[in-house]
Coordinates of C-alpha atoms in Angstrom, one line a residue:
M1 CA 19.3 7.5 -21.5
K2 CA 16.1 5.3 -23.5
R3 CA 13.6 4.8 -22.4
S4 CA 13.7 3.6 -26.7
D5 CA 15.7 1.8 -25.0
Y6 CA 17.4 2.9 -25.8
R7 CA 17.0 3.9 -23.4
R8 CA 15.4 4.5 -22.5
T9 CA 17.3 6.0 -23.9
V10 CA 15.1 5.6 -23.8
G11 CA 11.7 7.9 -22.5
L12 CA 8.5 7.4 -20.3
L13 CA 5.9 5.5 -22.2
L14 CA 2.4 6.5 -21.1
A15 CA -1.2 5.8 -22.0
A16 CA -0.8 5.8 -25.8
G17 CA 2.1 3.3 -25.5
L18 CA 4.3 5.3 -27.8
S19 CA 8.1 5.8 -27.4
M20 CA 10.1 8.9 -27.7
S21 CA 8.6 11.1 -30.4
A22 CA 9.9 14.1 -32.2
V23 CA 9.1 16.5 -35.1
A24 CA 11.3 16.2 -38.1
C25 CA 12.3 18.2 -41.2
G26 CA 15.3 20.3 -40.3
S27 CA 15.9 22.7 -43.1
G28 CA 12.3 23.5 -43.9
D29 CA 12.9 23.7 -47.6
D30 CA 9.2 23.1 -48.4
T31 CA 8.1 25.9 -46.1
K32 CA 9.0 29.6 -46.6
P33 CA 8.1 32.5 -44.4
G34 CA 5.3 34.5 -46.0
A35 CA 4.2 31.7 -48.2
Q36 CA 0.9 32.1 -49.9
G37 CA -2.0 31.3 -47.5
S38 CA -4.6 28.6 -47.8
A39 CA -8.2 29.2 -48.7
S40 CA -8.9 29.9 -45.0
G41 CA -6.2 32.6 -45.0
A42 CA -3.8 30.6 -42.8
A43 CA -0.1 30.7 -43.7
Q44 CA 1.2 27.4 -44.9
V45 CA 3.9 25.5 -43.0
S46 CA 5.0 21.9 -43.2
I47 CA 6.6 19.8 -40.5
T48 CA 7.5 16.1 -40.5
V49 CA 6.8 14.1 -37.4
A50 CA 9.2 11.2 -36.7
C51 CA 8.5 8.1 -34.6
Q52 CA 5.1 7.3 -35.9
P53 CA 4.3 3.8 -34.4
A54 CA 5.1 1.0 -36.7
K55 CA 2.6 -0.8 -38.8
S56 CA 3.0 -3.8 -36.5
A57 CA 1.2 -1.7 -33.8
P58 CA -1.9 -0.7 -35.8
K59 CA -4.0 0.6 -32.9
E60 CA -1.2 2.9 -31.7
R61 CA -0.5 4.0 -35.2
Q62 CA -4.1 4.9 -35.8
A63 CA -4.2 6.8 -32.5
W64 CA -1.1 8.8 -33.8
D65 CA -2.8 9.4 -37.1
D66 CA -5.9 10.6 -35.4
D67 CA -3.9 13.0 -33.3
V68 CA -2.2 14.4 -36.5
A69 CA -5.6 14.9 -38.1
A70 CA -7.0 16.6 -34.9
F71 CA -3.9 18.8 -34.7
Q72 CA -4.1 19.9 -38.3
K73 CA -7.8 20.7 -37.9
A74 CA -7.0 22.9 -34.9
H75 CA -4.1 24.5 -36.7
P76 CA -5.2 25.5 -40.3
G77 CA -2.3 25.8 -42.6
V78 CA 0.0 23.4 -40.8
T79 CA 0.8 20.1 -42.6
V80 CA 2.2 17.3 -40.6
K81 CA 4.0 14.5 -42.4
S82 CA 4.7 11.3 -40.3
T83 CA 7.5 8.9 -40.6
D84 CA 7.8 5.6 -38.7
Q85 CA 11.5 5.9 -37.9
Q86 CA 12.5 3.4 -35.3
P87 CA 14.2 3.7 -32.9
C88 CA 13.5 7.3 -32.4
F89 CA 16.8 7.9 -30.6
D90 CA 20.0 6.0 -31.6
P91 CA 23.1 7.1 -29.8
K92 CA 25.2 5.9 -32.7
T93 CA 23.6 8.2 -35.3
F94 CA 22.6 11.1 -33.0
G95 CA 26.0 12.8 -33.1
P96 CA 26.6 12.4 -36.8
K97 CA 23.1 13.7 -37.7
L98 CA 23.6 16.7 -35.5
A99 CA 27.0 17.4 -36.9
G100 CA 25.8 17.0 -40.5
G101 CA 22.9 19.3 -40.1
Q102 CA 20.4 16.4 -40.8
M103 CA 18.5 16.5 -37.5
E104 CA 14.7 16.9 -37.5
T105 CA 13.0 20.3 -37.0
V106 CA 12.0 19.3 -33.5
F107 CA 14.0 16.4 -32.1
V108 CA 14.5 14.4 -28.9
V109 CA 17.7 15.0 -26.9
P110 CA 18.6 12.9 -23.8
V111 CA 19.5 14.8 -20.7
T112 CA 23.1 13.6 -21.1
N113 CA 23.4 15.6 -24.3
Y114 CA 21.7 18.8 -23.4
G115 CA 25.0 20.7 -22.6
D116 CA 26.7 19.6 -25.8
V117 CA 23.8 20.5 -28.1
I118 CA 23.4 23.9 -26.5
S119 CA 27.1 24.7 -26.4
K120 CA 27.5 23.8 -30.1
G121 CA 24.6 25.9 -31.2
Q122 CA 22.7 22.8 -32.4
G123 CA 19.5 23.8 -30.7
L124 CA 17.4 26.9 -31.3
D125 CA 16.8 29.5 -28.6
I126 CA 13.1 28.9 -28.1
T127 CA 12.6 31.5 -25.4
P128 CA 10.3 33.6 -27.7
Y129 CA 8.1 30.5 -28.4
T130 CA 7.6 28.9 -24.9
G131 CA 4.1 30.4 -24.9
E132 CA 3.2 27.6 -27.4
I133 CA 3.5 25.2 -24.4
K134 CA 0.3 26.3 -22.6
N135 CA 1.2 24.8 -19.2
W136 CA 4.9 25.8 -19.4
N137 CA 4.9 27.2 -15.9
D138 CA 3.6 23.9 -14.5
L139 CA 6.7 22.1 -15.7
R140 CA 9.1 21.4 -12.8
Q141 CA 11.6 24.1 -12.3
D142 CA 14.5 21.8 -11.8
V143 CA 13.9 20.1 -15.2
R144 CA 13.4 23.4 -16.9
D145 CA 16.7 24.6 -15.5
L146 CA 18.4 21.7 -17.3
V147 CA 17.4 23.1 -20.7
T148 CA 18.2 26.7 -19.8
K149 CA 21.5 28.5 -20.2
D150 CA 22.3 32.1 -19.6
G151 CA 18.6 32.8 -19.3
K152 CA 17.7 31.3 -22.6
V153 CA 15.5 28.3 -23.1
Y154 CA 16.5 25.6 -25.5
G155 CA 14.2 22.7 -24.9
V156 CA 10.8 21.4 -23.6
P157 CA 11.3 18.8 -20.9
N158 CA 9.4 15.7 -21.8
V159 CA 10.5 12.8 -19.5
H160 CA 12.0 12.6 -16.1
Y161 CA 12.6 9.2 -14.4
S162 CA 14.4 7.3 -11.7
V163 CA 15.4 3.6 -11.7
G164 CA 14.0 0.7 -9.7
L165 CA 13.8 -3.1 -9.9
V166 CA 11.2 -4.5 -12.4
Y167 CA 10.2 -8.0 -11.7
N168 CA 7.9 -10.8 -12.9
R169 CA 5.4 -11.5 -10.2
A170 CA 4.2 -14.7 -11.9
L171 CA 7.7 -16.2 -11.9
F172 CA 8.1 -15.2 -8.3
T173 CA 5.0 -17.2 -7.4
K174 CA 6.2 -20.2 -9.5
A175 CA 9.6 -20.1 -7.7
G176 CA 8.0 -20.0 -4.3
L177 CA 8.8 -16.4 -3.7
D178 CA 6.3 -13.8 -2.4
P179 CA 5.6 -11.3 -5.2
S180 CA 4.3 -8.8 -2.7
A181 CA 7.6 -8.8 -0.8
P182 CA 10.2 -8.2 -3.5
P183 CA 13.9 -8.1 -2.8
K184 CA 15.3 -5.1 -0.8
T185 CA 19.0 -6.1 -0.8
W186 CA 21.4 -7.4 -3.4
A187 CA 21.7 -10.6 -1.4
E188 CA 18.0 -11.1 -1.7
V189 CA 18.1 -10.4 -5.4
R190 CA 20.8 -13.0 -5.9
E191 CA 18.8 -15.6 -3.9
A192 CA 15.6 -14.9 -5.8
A193 CA 17.5 -15.1 -9.1
K194 CA 18.8 -18.5 -8.3
K195 CA 15.3 -19.8 -7.4
I196 CA 13.8 -18.4 -10.6
A197 CA 16.5 -19.7 -12.8
A198 CA 15.9 -23.2 -11.3
L199 CA 12.5 -23.2 -12.9
G200 CA 14.3 -24.1 -16.2
G201 CA 12.6 -23.9 -19.6
G202 CA 14.9 -21.0 -20.6
V203 CA 13.9 -18.8 -17.7
I204 CA 16.7 -16.6 -16.3
G205 CA 16.6 -15.1 -12.9
Y206 CA 18.2 -11.7 -13.6
G207 CA 18.6 -10.0 -17.0
E208 CA 21.3 -7.6 -17.8
Y209 CA 22.6 -5.6 -20.8
S210 CA 26.1 -6.0 -22.2
G211 CA 26.3 -3.8 -25.3
G212 CA 24.9 -1.0 -27.4
N213 CA 25.7 1.5 -24.7
T214 CA 23.0 -0.1 -22.6
G215 CA 25.5 -2.3 -20.7
G216 CA 27.4 0.8 -19.6
W217 CA 24.2 2.6 -18.8
H218 CA 23.1 -0.2 -16.5
F219 CA 26.6 -0.3 -14.9
N220 CA 26.0 3.4 -14.1
Q221 CA 22.6 2.5 -12.6
A222 CA 24.1 -0.2 -10.3
L223 CA 27.1 2.0 -9.4
Y224 CA 25.0 4.9 -8.3
G225 CA 22.7 2.6 -6.3
R226 CA 25.8 1.4 -4.4
G227 CA 26.9 4.9 -3.7
G228 CA 29.6 5.2 -6.4
D229 CA 30.4 7.8 -9.0
M230 CA 31.2 7.6 -12.7
V231 CA 33.4 10.7 -12.8
S232 CA 35.2 13.0 -10.4
A233 CA 33.5 16.0 -9.0
D234 CA 35.0 18.2 -11.7
G235 CA 34.1 15.7 -14.4
K236 CA 37.7 15.4 -15.6
T237 CA 38.6 11.9 -14.5
A238 CA 36.9 8.6 -14.2
A239 CA 35.8 7.5 -10.7
F240 CA 34.2 4.1 -11.3
N241 CA 37.3 2.1 -10.6
S242 CA 36.3 1.8 -7.0
P243 CA 35.0 -0.7 -4.5
E244 CA 31.4 0.1 -5.7
G245 CA 32.4 -0.4 -9.3
K246 CA 34.1 -3.7 -8.5
A247 CA 30.9 -4.8 -6.6
V248 CA 28.8 -4.2 -9.7
L249 CA 30.9 -6.4 -12.0
Q250 CA 31.6 -9.1 -9.3
F251 CA 27.9 -9.4 -8.6
L252 CA 27.1 -10.0 -12.2
K253 CA 30.0 -12.4 -12.7
D254 CA 28.9 -14.4 -9.7
L255 CA 25.3 -14.6 -11.0
R256 CA 26.6 -15.7 -14.4
W257 CA 29.2 -18.3 -13.5
V258 CA 28.6 -19.3 -9.9
D259 CA 24.8 -19.3 -9.8
K260 CA 24.0 -19.7 -13.5
S261 CA 21.1 -17.4 -13.1
T262 CA 21.6 -14.9 -15.9
G263 CA 21.6 -17.3 -18.7
A264 CA 24.3 -17.6 -21.4
K265 CA 22.7 -15.2 -23.9
L266 CA 24.2 -11.8 -24.2
F267 CA 21.7 -8.9 -24.5
N268 CA 23.7 -6.5 -26.6
A269 CA 20.9 -4.0 -27.2
W270 CA 17.7 -2.7 -25.6
E271 CA 15.2 -4.7 -27.5
P272 CA 16.3 -8.3 -26.9
L273 CA 16.1 -8.1 -23.1
M274 CA 12.8 -6.4 -23.3
Q275 CA 11.5 -9.1 -25.6
A276 CA 12.7 -11.8 -23.2
M277 CA 11.0 -9.9 -20.3
G278 CA 7.8 -9.7 -22.3
S279 CA 7.8 -13.4 -23.1
G280 CA 7.9 -14.2 -19.4
K281 CA 11.5 -15.5 -19.4
V282 CA 13.1 -12.9 -17.1
G283 CA 12.6 -12.7 -13.4
M284 CA 14.2 -9.3 -12.7
M285 CA 15.9 -6.4 -14.3
L286 CA 16.8 -2.8 -13.5
G287 CA 14.5 -0.2 -15.1
A288 CA 12.3 2.8 -14.8
P289 CA 8.5 2.4 -14.7
D290 CA 8.2 2.7 -18.4
V291 CA 9.7 -0.7 -18.8
V292 CA 6.4 -2.1 -17.7
T293 CA 4.6 -0.1 -20.3
D294 CA 7.0 -1.2 -23.0
V295 CA 7.0 -4.8 -22.0
V296 CA 3.2 -5.0 -22.0
N297 CA 2.4 -2.8 -25.0
K298 CA 5.3 -3.5 -27.4
F299 CA 6.4 -7.0 -26.3
K300 CA 3.0 -8.5 -25.3
G301 CA 3.7 -9.3 -21.7
A302 CA 0.7 -10.0 -19.4
A303 CA -0.2 -6.8 -17.7
T304 CA -0.8 -8.4 -14.3
D305 CA 2.6 -10.2 -14.3
Y306 CA 4.9 -7.2 -13.6
G307 CA 5.7 -5.3 -10.5
I308 CA 8.2 -2.5 -9.7
T309 CA 10.1 -2.0 -6.4
G310 CA 12.7 0.3 -5.2
F311 CA 16.4 0.0 -6.1
P312 CA 18.1 -2.5 -3.7
E313 CA 20.0 -0.9 -0.9
A314 CA 19.8 2.4 -2.8
K315 CA 22.0 5.2 -1.8
A316 CA 20.9 7.1 -4.9
S317 CA 19.0 6.3 -8.1
L318 CA 20.0 7.2 -11.6
S319 CA 17.6 9.9 -12.8
G320 CA 17.4 10.8 -16.4
G321 CA 15.1 12.0 -19.1
E322 CA 14.7 13.8 -22.4
A323 CA 13.5 17.0 -23.9
F324 CA 12.4 18.3 -27.3
F325 CA 14.8 20.7 -29.0
V326 CA 14.3 22.7 -32.2
N327 CA 16.7 22.6 -35.1
P328 CA 18.4 26.1 -35.4
K329 CA 17.6 25.9 -39.2
A330 CA 13.9 26.0 -38.5
T331 CA 12.0 29.1 -39.6
P332 CA 10.0 30.9 -36.9
E333 CA 6.8 29.4 -38.5
Q334 CA 8.2 25.9 -38.2
A335 CA 9.4 26.5 -34.7
K336 CA 6.0 27.6 -33.6
A337 CA 4.2 24.8 -35.4
G338 CA 6.6 22.2 -34.0
L339 CA 6.2 23.4 -30.4
A340 CA 2.5 23.6 -30.9
W341 CA 2.6 19.9 -31.9
V342 CA 4.7 19.1 -28.8
D343 CA 2.1 20.9 -26.7
F344 CA -0.8 19.1 -28.3
R345 CA 0.7 15.6 -28.4
F346 CA 2.8 15.5 -25.3
N347 CA 1.8 18.2 -22.9
T348 CA -2.0 18.4 -22.7
V349 CA -4.1 16.5 -20.2
D350 CA -6.6 14.1 -21.9
K351 CA -4.9 14.5 -25.3
G352 CA -2.2 12.6 -27.2
R353 CA 0.0 10.6 -24.9
F354 CA -2.1 11.8 -21.9
D355 CA -5.3 10.5 -23.4
F356 CA -5.6 7.8 -20.8
A357 CA -9.2 7.0 -21.6
R358 CA -8.2 6.3 -25.2
G359 CA -5.2 4.2 -24.0
K360 CA -7.6 2.2 -21.9
S361 CA -10.0 1.7 -24.9
L362 CA -7.1 0.5 -27.0
G363 CA -6.1 -2.1 -24.4
N364 CA -2.9 -0.3 -23.5
P365 CA -1.4 -0.4 -20.0
V366 CA -2.6 2.5 -18.0
G367 CA -1.6 3.1 -14.3
V368 CA 2.2 2.8 -14.2
P369 CA 3.6 5.3 -11.8
D370 CA 6.2 7.8 -13.1
N371 CA 8.2 10.7 -12.0
D372 CA 7.0 13.0 -14.7
V373 CA 8.0 16.5 -15.5
Y374 CA 5.0 18.1 -13.9
G375 CA 5.5 17.0 -10.3
A376 CA 2.8 18.2 -7.9
S377 CA 1.7 21.2 -10.1
P378 CA -2.0 21.5 -11.1
T379 CA -1.1 19.8 -14.4
G380 CA 0.7 17.0 -12.6
K381 CA -2.2 16.4 -10.2
A382 CA -4.7 16.4 -13.1
L383 CA -2.5 13.8 -14.9
Q384 CA -2.3 11.6 -11.9
D385 CA -6.1 11.7 -11.3
A386 CA -6.7 10.9 -15.0
R387 CA -4.2 8.1 -14.9
K388 CA -5.7 6.6 -11.8
A389 CA -9.3 7.0 -13.1
N390 CA -8.5 5.0 -16.2
A391 CA -6.0 2.5 -14.8
T392 CA -6.0 -0.9 -16.4
L393 CA -3.1 -2.2 -14.4
P394 CA -3.0 -3.3 -10.8
V395 CA -1.5 -0.1 -9.3
E396 CA -0.8 -2.0 -6.0
N397 CA 1.9 -3.9 -7.9
Y398 CA 3.9 -0.7 -8.1
Q399 CA 3.4 0.7 -4.6
P400 CA 6.9 -0.6 -3.4
Y401 CA 8.5 1.6 -6.1
V402 CA 6.3 4.6 -5.2
D403 CA 7.2 4.2 -1.5
A404 CA 10.9 3.7 -2.1
S405 CA 11.4 6.4 -4.8
A406 CA 10.0 9.0 -2.4
T407 CA 13.0 8.5 -0.2
I408 CA 15.9 7.7 -2.6
P409 CA 17.8 10.8 -3.8
P410 CA 18.0 11.1 -7.6
K411 CA 21.3 11.5 -9.3
M412 CA 21.8 12.7 -12.9
E413 CA 23.8 10.9 -15.5
P414 CA 27.5 12.0 -15.8
P415 CA 28.9 14.3 -18.5
H416 CA 29.8 12.5 -21.8
A417 CA 27.6 9.6 -20.6
Q418 CA 27.3 7.9 -24.0
E419 CA 31.0 7.7 -24.4
L420 CA 31.5 6.3 -20.9
Y421 CA 28.7 3.8 -21.5
A422 CA 30.4 2.6 -24.7
I423 CA 33.6 2.1 -22.8
L424 CA 32.0 0.2 -20.0
D425 CA 30.0 -2.1 -22.4
V426 CA 33.3 -4.0 -22.7
A427 CA 33.5 -4.7 -19.0
M428 CA 29.9 -5.7 -18.8
S429 CA 30.2 -8.0 -21.8
A430 CA 33.4 -9.6 -20.4
V431 CA 32.0 -10.7 -17.0
L432 CA 28.9 -12.1 -18.7
S433 CA 30.8 -14.0 -21.4
R434 CA 34.1 -15.0 -19.9
E435 CA 34.4 -17.1 -16.7
D436 CA 38.1 -16.0 -16.4
A437 CA 37.3 -12.3 -16.7
D438 CA 39.5 -10.2 -14.4
V439 CA 37.2 -7.6 -12.8
D440 CA 40.2 -5.5 -11.5
Q441 CA 41.8 -5.4 -14.9
L442 CA 38.6 -4.7 -16.7
L443 CA 38.0 -1.7 -14.5
A444 CA 41.6 -0.5 -14.9
D445 CA 41.4 -0.7 -18.7
A446 CA 38.1 1.1 -18.7
E447 CA 39.5 3.8 -16.5
T448 CA 42.4 4.4 -18.8
K449 CA 40.1 4.7 -21.8
A450 CA 37.7 6.9 -20.0
N451 CA 40.4 9.3 -18.7
A452 CA 41.7 9.7 -22.3
M453 CA 38.2 10.4 -23.6
L454 CA 37.5 12.9 -20.8
A455 CA 40.9 14.6 -21.4
S456 CA 40.1 15.0 -25.1
K457 CA 36.8 16.7 -24.2
G458 CA 38.6 19.3 -22.2

């Protein structure tokens, strides 16, 4: 879920090193259809673009501002106002903003929320405007299907990912481990974590989340990898109180209290664990490829230190993503302008987030593999070629992930994922903070709460 963090929440961060970005200004009060044109004769429309990089990232912020200027020049009459709202997606405020009609003109929706947003009429039918996305037909059909209902399109897919194991190659070397032979089993992960933690100096072998919905999110990742399910096939009851679910919590409890390899600090949100990873204090964590981009770009990790490998013993890998939706209050002019911005900034080879040459010149990490929304289409191939040509990262460090992800089946997040994640935060926090935590009881309690929540959703 992201990628900003949140998750990922969270989205993939590419050459420009920017997190999930959206266009804001829901009601369009300052823009009326048929407003008087500019001197050039172009109709005036104003949109506000959220998620401008913070002032603490001046190069990325300047790149964003340059894109805004270039976009406005190419679209006379369109005014783009940027805000540096961070994080771009917050699961705690997302629902209230939608319900209160305060959402941006064009906003990011995680895949877990597509159905709710569409069913509640909180996203505009953009079928008449998909032509604004010039390479629309190159987007993968399976991800386009996720934003389509009854033949109507409600979003522009922006991110698609699967989870692997991100690890610090430098710490592997210091601990006497081979960084080119990362763990393939959970037993190997546990052994490597013990050796890394033994380095001391505040280093932990394995980092895990325990709150902010990220704990439950990572529980889901580990559960899927072991072959478990979060909910029943019909989505009406919880299914995580299972041998696979118990294995997830018992593994973490053993790492924390038997091996002492997770450290005593609880990572109750996305950012603290990423900061620790960037400071070179974490040996391993679950994550999609964009973790490397974030760690290097936002949290100043050394680009050559990080590798990615496949999910240990994976029977499936959590696959998620995000899309841009348009506020139903947007005028046709705003909808067109917003989608034109999405096209320019997020969907065009050699521009915006896909300006890999610029990313390289800014010193941003370029070369991280991703399961992007374009697949093997002409656009997808062009993106891969451009990324490889401008790579600043050692792409061989990610080959284990590339090899593994080609054979691990993806599995989408469950319905009502955010609510489930909040419930399972409690269990994740408990095993990492209490030596006497009862895994069976924690799962039983979570199951009771989850079943009540699912029943209330119908």
